[in-house]
PDB file of C-alpha atoms in Angstrom:
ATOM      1  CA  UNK A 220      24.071  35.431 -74.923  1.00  0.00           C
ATOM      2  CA  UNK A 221      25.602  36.752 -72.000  1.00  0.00           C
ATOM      3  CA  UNK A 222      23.718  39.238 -68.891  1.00  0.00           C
ATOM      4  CA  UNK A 223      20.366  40.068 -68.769  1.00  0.00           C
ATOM      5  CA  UNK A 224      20.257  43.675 -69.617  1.00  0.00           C
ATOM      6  CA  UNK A 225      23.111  46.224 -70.463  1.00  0.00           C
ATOM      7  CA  UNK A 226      23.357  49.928 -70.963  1.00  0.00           C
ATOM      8  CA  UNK A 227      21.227  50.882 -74.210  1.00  0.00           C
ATOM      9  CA  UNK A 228      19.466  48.314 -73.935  1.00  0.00           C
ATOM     10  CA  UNK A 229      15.639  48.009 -74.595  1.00  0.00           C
ATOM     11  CA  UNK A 230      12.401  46.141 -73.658  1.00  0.00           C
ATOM     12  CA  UNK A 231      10.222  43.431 -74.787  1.00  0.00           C
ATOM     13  CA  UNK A 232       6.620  44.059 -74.424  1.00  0.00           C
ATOM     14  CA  UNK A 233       3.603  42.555 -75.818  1.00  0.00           C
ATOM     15  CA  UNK A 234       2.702  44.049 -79.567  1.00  0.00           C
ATOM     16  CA  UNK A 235      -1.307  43.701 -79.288  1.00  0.00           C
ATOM     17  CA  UNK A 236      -1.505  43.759 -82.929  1.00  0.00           C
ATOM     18  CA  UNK A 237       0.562  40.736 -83.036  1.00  0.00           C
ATOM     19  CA  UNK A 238      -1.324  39.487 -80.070  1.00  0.00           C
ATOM     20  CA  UNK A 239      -4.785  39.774 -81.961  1.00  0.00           C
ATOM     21  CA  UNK A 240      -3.279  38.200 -85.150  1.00  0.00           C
ATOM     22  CA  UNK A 241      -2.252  34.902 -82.423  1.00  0.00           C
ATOM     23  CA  UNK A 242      -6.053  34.983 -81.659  1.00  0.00           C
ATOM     24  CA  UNK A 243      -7.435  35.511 -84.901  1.00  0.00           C
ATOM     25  CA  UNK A 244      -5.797  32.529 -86.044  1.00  0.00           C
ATOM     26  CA  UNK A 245      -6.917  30.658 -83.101  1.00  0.00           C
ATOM     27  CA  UNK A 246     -10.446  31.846 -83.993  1.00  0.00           C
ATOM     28  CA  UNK A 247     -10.653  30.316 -87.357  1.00  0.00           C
ATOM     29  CA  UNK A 248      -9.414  27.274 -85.926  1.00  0.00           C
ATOM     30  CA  UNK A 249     -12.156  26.997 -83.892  1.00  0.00           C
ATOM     31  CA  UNK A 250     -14.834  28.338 -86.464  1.00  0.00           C
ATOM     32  CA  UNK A 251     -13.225  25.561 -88.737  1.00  0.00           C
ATOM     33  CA  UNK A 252     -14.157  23.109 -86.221  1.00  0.00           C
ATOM     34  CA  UNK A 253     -17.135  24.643 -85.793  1.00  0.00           C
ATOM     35  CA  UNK A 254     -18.095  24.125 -89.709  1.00  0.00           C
ATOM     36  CA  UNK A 255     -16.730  20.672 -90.200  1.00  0.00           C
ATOM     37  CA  UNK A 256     -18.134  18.759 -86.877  1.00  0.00           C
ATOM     38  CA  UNK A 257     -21.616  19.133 -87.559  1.00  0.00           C
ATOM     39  CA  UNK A 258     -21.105  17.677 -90.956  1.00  0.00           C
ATOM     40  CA  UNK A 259     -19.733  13.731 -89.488  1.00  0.00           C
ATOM     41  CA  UNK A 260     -16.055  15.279 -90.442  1.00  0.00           C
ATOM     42  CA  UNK A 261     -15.033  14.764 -86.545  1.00  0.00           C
ATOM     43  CA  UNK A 262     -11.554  13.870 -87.417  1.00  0.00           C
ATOM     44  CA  UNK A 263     -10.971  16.757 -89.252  1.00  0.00           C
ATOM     45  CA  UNK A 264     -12.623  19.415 -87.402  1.00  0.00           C
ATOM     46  CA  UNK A 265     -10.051  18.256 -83.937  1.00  0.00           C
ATOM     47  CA  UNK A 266      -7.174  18.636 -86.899  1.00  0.00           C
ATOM     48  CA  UNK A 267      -8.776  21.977 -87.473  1.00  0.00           C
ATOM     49  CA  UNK A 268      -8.993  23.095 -84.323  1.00  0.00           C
ATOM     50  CA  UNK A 269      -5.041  21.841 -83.048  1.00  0.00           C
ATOM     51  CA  UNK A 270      -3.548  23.193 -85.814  1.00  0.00           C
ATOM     52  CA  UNK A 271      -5.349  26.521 -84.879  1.00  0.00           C
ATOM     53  CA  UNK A 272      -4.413  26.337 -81.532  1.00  0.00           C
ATOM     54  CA  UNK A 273      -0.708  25.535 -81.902  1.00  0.00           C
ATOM     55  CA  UNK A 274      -0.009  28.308 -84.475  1.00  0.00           C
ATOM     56  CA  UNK A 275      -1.808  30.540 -82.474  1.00  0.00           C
ATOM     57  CA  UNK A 276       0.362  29.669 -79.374  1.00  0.00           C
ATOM     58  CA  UNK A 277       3.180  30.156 -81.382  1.00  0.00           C
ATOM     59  CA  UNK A 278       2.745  33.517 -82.838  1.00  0.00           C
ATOM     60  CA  UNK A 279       0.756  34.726 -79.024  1.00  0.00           C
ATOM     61  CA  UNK A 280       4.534  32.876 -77.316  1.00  0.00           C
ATOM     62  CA  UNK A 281       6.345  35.462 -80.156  1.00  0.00           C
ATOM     63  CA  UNK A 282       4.036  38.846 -79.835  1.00  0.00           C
ATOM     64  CA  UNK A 283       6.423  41.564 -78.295  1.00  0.00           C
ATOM     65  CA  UNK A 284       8.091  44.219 -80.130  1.00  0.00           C
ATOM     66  CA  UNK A 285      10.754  46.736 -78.281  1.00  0.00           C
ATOM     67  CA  UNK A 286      12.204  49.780 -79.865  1.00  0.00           C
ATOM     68  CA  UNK A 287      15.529  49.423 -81.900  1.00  0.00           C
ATOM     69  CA  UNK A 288      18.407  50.117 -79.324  1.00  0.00           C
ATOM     70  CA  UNK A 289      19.942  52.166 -82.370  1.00  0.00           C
ATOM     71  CA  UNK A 290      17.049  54.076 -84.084  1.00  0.00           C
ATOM     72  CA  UNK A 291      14.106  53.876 -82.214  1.00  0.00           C
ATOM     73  CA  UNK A 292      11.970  52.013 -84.228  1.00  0.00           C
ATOM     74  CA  UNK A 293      10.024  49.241 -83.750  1.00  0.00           C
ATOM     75  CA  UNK A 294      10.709  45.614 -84.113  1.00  0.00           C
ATOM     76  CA  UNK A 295       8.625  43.213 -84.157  1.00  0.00           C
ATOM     77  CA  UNK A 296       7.727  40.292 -83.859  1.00  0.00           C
ATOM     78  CA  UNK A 297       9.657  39.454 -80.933  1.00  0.00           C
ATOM     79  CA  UNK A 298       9.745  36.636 -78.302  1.00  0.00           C
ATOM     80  CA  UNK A 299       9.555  37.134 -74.646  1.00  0.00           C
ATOM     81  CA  UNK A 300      12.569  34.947 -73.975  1.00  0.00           C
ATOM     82  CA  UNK A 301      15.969  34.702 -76.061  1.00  0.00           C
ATOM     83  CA  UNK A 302      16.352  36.403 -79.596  1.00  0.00           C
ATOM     84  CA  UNK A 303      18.721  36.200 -81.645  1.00  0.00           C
ATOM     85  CA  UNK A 304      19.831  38.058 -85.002  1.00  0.00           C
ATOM     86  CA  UNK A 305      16.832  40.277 -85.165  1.00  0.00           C
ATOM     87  CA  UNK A 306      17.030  42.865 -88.041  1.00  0.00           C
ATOM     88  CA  UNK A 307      15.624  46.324 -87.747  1.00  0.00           C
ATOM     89  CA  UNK A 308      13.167  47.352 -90.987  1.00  0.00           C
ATOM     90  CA  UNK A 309      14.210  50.781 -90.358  1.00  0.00           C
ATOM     91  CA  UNK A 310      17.611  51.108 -89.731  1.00  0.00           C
ATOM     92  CA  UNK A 311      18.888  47.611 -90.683  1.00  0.00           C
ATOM     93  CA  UNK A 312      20.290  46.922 -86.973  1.00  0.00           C
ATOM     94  CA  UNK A 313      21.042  43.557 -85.623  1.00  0.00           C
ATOM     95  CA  UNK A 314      20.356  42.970 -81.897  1.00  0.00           C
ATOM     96  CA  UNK A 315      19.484  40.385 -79.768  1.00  0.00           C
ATOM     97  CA  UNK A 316      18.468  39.796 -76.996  1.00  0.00           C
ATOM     98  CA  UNK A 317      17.088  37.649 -73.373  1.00  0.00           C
ATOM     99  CA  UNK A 318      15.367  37.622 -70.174  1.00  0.00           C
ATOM    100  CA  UNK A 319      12.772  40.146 -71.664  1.00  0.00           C
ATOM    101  CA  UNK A 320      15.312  42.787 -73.207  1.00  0.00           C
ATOM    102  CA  UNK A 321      17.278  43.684 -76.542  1.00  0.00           C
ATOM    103  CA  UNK A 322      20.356  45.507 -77.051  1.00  0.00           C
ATOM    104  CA  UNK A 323      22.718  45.985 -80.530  1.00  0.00           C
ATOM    105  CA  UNK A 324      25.329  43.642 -81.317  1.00  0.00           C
ATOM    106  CA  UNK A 325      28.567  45.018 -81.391  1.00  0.00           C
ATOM    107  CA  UNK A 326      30.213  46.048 -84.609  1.00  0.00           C
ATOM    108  CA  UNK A 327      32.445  43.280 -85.513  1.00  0.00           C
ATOM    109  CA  UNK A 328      30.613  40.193 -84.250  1.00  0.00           C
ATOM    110  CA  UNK A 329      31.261  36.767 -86.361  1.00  0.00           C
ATOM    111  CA  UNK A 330      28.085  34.732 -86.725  1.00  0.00           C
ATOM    112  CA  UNK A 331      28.172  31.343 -86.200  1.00  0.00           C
ATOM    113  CA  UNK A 332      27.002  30.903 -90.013  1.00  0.00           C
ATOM    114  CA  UNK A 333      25.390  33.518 -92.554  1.00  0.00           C
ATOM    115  CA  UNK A 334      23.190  35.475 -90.493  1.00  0.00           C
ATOM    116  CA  UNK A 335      23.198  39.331 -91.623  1.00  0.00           C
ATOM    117  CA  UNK A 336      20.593  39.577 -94.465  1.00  0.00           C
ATOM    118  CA  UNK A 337      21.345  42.298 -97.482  1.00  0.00           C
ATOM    119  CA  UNK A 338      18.546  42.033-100.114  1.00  0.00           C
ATOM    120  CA  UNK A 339      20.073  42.141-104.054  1.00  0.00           C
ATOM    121  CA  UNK A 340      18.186  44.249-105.824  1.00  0.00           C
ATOM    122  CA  UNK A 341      19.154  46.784-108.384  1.00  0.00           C
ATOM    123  CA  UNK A 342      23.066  47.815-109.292  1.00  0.00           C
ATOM    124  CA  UNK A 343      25.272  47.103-106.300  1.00  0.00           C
ATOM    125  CA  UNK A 344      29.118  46.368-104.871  1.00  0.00           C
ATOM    126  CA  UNK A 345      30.336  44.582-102.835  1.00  0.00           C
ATOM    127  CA  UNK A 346      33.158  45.944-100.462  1.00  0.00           C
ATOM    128  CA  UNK A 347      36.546  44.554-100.026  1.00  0.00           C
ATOM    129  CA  UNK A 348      36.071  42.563 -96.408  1.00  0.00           C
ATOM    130  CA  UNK A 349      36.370  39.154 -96.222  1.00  0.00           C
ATOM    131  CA  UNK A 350      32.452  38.405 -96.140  1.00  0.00           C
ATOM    132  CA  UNK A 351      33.376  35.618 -92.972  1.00  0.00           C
ATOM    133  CA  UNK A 352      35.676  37.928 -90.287  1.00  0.00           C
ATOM    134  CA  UNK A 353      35.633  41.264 -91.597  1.00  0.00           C
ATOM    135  CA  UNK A 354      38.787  41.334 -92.308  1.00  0.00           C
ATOM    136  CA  UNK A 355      40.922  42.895 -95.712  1.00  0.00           C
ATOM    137  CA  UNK A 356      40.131  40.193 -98.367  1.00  0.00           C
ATOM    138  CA  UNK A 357      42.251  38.593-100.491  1.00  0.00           C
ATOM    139  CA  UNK A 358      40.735  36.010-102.877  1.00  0.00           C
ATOM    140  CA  UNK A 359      36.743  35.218-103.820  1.00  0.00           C
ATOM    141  CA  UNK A 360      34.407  32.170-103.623  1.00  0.00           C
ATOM    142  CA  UNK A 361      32.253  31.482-105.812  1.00  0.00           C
ATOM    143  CA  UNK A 362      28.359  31.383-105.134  1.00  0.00           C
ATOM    144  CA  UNK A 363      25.326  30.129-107.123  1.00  0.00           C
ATOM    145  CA  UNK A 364      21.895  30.536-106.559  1.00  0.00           C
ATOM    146  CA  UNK A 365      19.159  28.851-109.318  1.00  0.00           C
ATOM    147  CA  UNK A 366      16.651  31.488-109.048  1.00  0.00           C
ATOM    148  CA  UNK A 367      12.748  30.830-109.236  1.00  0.00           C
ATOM    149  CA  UNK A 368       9.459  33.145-111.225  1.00  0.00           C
ATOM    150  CA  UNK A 369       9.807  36.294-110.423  1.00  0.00           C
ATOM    151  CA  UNK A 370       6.442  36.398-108.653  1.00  0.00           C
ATOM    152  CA  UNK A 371       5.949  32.514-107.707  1.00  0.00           C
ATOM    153  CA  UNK A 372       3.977  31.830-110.905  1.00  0.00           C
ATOM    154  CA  UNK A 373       4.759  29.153-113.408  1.00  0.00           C
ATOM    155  CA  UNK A 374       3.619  31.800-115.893  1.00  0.00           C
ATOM    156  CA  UNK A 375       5.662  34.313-114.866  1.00  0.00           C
ATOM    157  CA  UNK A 376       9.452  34.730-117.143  1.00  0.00           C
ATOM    158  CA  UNK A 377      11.925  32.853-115.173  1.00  0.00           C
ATOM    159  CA  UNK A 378      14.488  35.208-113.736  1.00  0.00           C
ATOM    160  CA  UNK A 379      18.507  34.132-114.630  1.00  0.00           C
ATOM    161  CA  UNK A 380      20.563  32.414-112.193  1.00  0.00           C
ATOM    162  CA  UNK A 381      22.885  34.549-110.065  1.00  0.00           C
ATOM    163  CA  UNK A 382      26.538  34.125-109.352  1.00  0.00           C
ATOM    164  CA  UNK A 383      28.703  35.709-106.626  1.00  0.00           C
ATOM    165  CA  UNK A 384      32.558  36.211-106.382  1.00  0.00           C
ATOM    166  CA  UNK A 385      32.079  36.482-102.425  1.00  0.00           C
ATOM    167  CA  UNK A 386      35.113  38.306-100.989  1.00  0.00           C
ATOM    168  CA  UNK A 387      37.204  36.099 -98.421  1.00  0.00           C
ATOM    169  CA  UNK A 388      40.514  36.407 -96.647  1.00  0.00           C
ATOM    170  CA  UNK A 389      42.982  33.617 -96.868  1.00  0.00           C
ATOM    171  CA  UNK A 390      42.056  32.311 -93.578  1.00  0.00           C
ATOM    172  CA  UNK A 391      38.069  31.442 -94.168  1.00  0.00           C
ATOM    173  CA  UNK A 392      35.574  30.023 -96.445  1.00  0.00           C
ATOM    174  CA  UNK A 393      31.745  29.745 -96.331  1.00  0.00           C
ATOM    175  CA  UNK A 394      31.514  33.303 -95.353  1.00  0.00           C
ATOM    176  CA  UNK A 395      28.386  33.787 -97.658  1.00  0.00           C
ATOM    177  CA  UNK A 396      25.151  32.338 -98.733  1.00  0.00           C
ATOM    178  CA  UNK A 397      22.503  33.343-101.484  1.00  0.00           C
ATOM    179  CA  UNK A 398      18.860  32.218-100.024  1.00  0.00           C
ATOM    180  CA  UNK A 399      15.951  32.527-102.721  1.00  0.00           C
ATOM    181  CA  UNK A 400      13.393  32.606 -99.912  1.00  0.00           C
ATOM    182  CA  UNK A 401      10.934  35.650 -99.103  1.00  0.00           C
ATOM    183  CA  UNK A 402      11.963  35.991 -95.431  1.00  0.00           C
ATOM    184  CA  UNK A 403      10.547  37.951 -92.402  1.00  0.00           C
ATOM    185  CA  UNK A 404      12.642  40.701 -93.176  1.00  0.00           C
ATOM    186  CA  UNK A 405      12.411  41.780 -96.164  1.00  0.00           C
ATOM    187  CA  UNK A 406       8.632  40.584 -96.725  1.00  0.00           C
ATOM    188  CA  UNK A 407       7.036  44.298 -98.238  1.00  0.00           C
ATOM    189  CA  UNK A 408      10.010  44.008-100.788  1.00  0.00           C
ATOM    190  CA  UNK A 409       9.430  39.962-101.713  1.00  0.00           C
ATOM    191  CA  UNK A 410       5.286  41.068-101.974  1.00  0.00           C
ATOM    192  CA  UNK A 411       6.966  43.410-105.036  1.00  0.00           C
ATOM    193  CA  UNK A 412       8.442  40.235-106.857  1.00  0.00           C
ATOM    194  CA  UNK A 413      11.361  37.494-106.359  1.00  0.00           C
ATOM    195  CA  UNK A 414      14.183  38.422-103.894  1.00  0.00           C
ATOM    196  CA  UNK A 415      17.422  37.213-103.325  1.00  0.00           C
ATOM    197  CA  UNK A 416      19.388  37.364-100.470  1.00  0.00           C
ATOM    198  CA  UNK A 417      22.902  37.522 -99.613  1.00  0.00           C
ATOM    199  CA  UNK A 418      23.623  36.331 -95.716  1.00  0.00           C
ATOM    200  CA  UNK A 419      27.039  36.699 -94.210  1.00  0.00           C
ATOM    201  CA  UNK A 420      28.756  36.002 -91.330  1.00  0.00           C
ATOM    202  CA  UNK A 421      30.557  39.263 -90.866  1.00  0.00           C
ATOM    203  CA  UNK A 422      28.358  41.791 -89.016  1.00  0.00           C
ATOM    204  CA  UNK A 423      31.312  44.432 -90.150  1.00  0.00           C
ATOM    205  CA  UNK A 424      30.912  43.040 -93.892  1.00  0.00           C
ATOM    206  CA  UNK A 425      27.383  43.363 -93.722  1.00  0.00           C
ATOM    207  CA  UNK A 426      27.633  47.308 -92.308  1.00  0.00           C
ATOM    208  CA  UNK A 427      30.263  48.056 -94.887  1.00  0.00           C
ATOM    209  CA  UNK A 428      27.933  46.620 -97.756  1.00  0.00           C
ATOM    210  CA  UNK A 429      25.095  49.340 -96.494  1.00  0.00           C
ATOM    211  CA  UNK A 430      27.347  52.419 -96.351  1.00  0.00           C
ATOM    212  CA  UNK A 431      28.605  51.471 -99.775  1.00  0.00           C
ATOM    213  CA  UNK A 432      25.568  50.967-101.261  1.00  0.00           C
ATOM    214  CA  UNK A 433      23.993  53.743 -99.988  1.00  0.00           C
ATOM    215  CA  UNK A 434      21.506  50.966 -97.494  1.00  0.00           C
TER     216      UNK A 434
END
């Protein structure tokens, strides 16, 4: 992170819906409390209760939302302090973000470690970058992901496991990673079934992948 606020940038304020989702958790804390005190379970009504209170604190400390610095849309939930990698459901924009602000991450920024999520689902390519610098690749790495039910359910068919050739230069490695986990930003298309993802360290790989895919 570097200043406080730059030209297109945008700002954090509190989302009330997330705000009211902070205290209805808090609330049936409390009303779990409430239930088990009375009944000699004292030990586990003040469990109730704390872990009520500290998930609530953490989704009230993460409540804002600001509008995309590229589209427009909103993205939420935010923190009121430093964010980092934070994915637009409309557009598909990375920004970040401190000091109560958000602005887009310039087009050929290097993460640290796979950051840029692309979900895999139906036919897709993958471009000719080097999936760690953005840069012309010349050689691939091999990925493996052992893939779960296809909706969570020991009944349900298991779903095959899923190799990559990632596309590197001759310089890097590690550029990619598969993750098998429903995450915050893809979580309408996880509810539809299981969802992998491929994260990647090249912001410009990741941008490339969209236009070629039609994303």
């Amino acid at each position: 992170m570097r200043e406080r606020s730059r030209p297109g940038s945008t700002r954090v304020v509190r989302s009330w819906k997330w705000t009211a989702f902070s205290l209805a958790i808090a609330a049936a804390g409390a009303g779990g409390a409430a239930l088990l005190w009375p009944r000699g379970y004292g030990y586990w009504a003040l469990g109730a209760a704390l872990a009520g209170a500290a998930v609530a604190a953490g989704v009230f400390l993460s409540s804002g939302a600001a509008p995309c610095p590229s589209c427009g849309g909103e993205i939420a939930p935010l923190g009121f302090g430093e964010n980092r990698y934070v994915r637009c459901p409309a557009c598909g924009g990375y920004s970040e973000g401190e000091g109560g602000a958000i602005w887009a991450i310039e087009p050929d920024r290097v993460a640290g470690r796979p950051e840029f999520a692309i979900p895999l689902a139906g036919a897709w390519r993958l471009p000719g970058l080097c999936c760690a610098c953005g840069e012309e690749a010349v050689r691939t790495e091999r990925i493996t992901i052992r893939r779960a039910f296809t909706r969570g359910s020991p009944t349900s068919p298991r779903l095959p496991n899923l190799t990559i050739e990632a596309p590197h230069c001759a310089r890097h490695t590690g550029g990619a990673a598969l993750d098998g986990e429903a995450s915050r930003e893809f979580s309408v298309e996880a509810m539809k079934g299981y969802l992998t993802v491929l994260r990647v360290r090249s912001y410009r790989f990741y941008r490339a992948f969209r236009e070629l895919n039609g994303g």
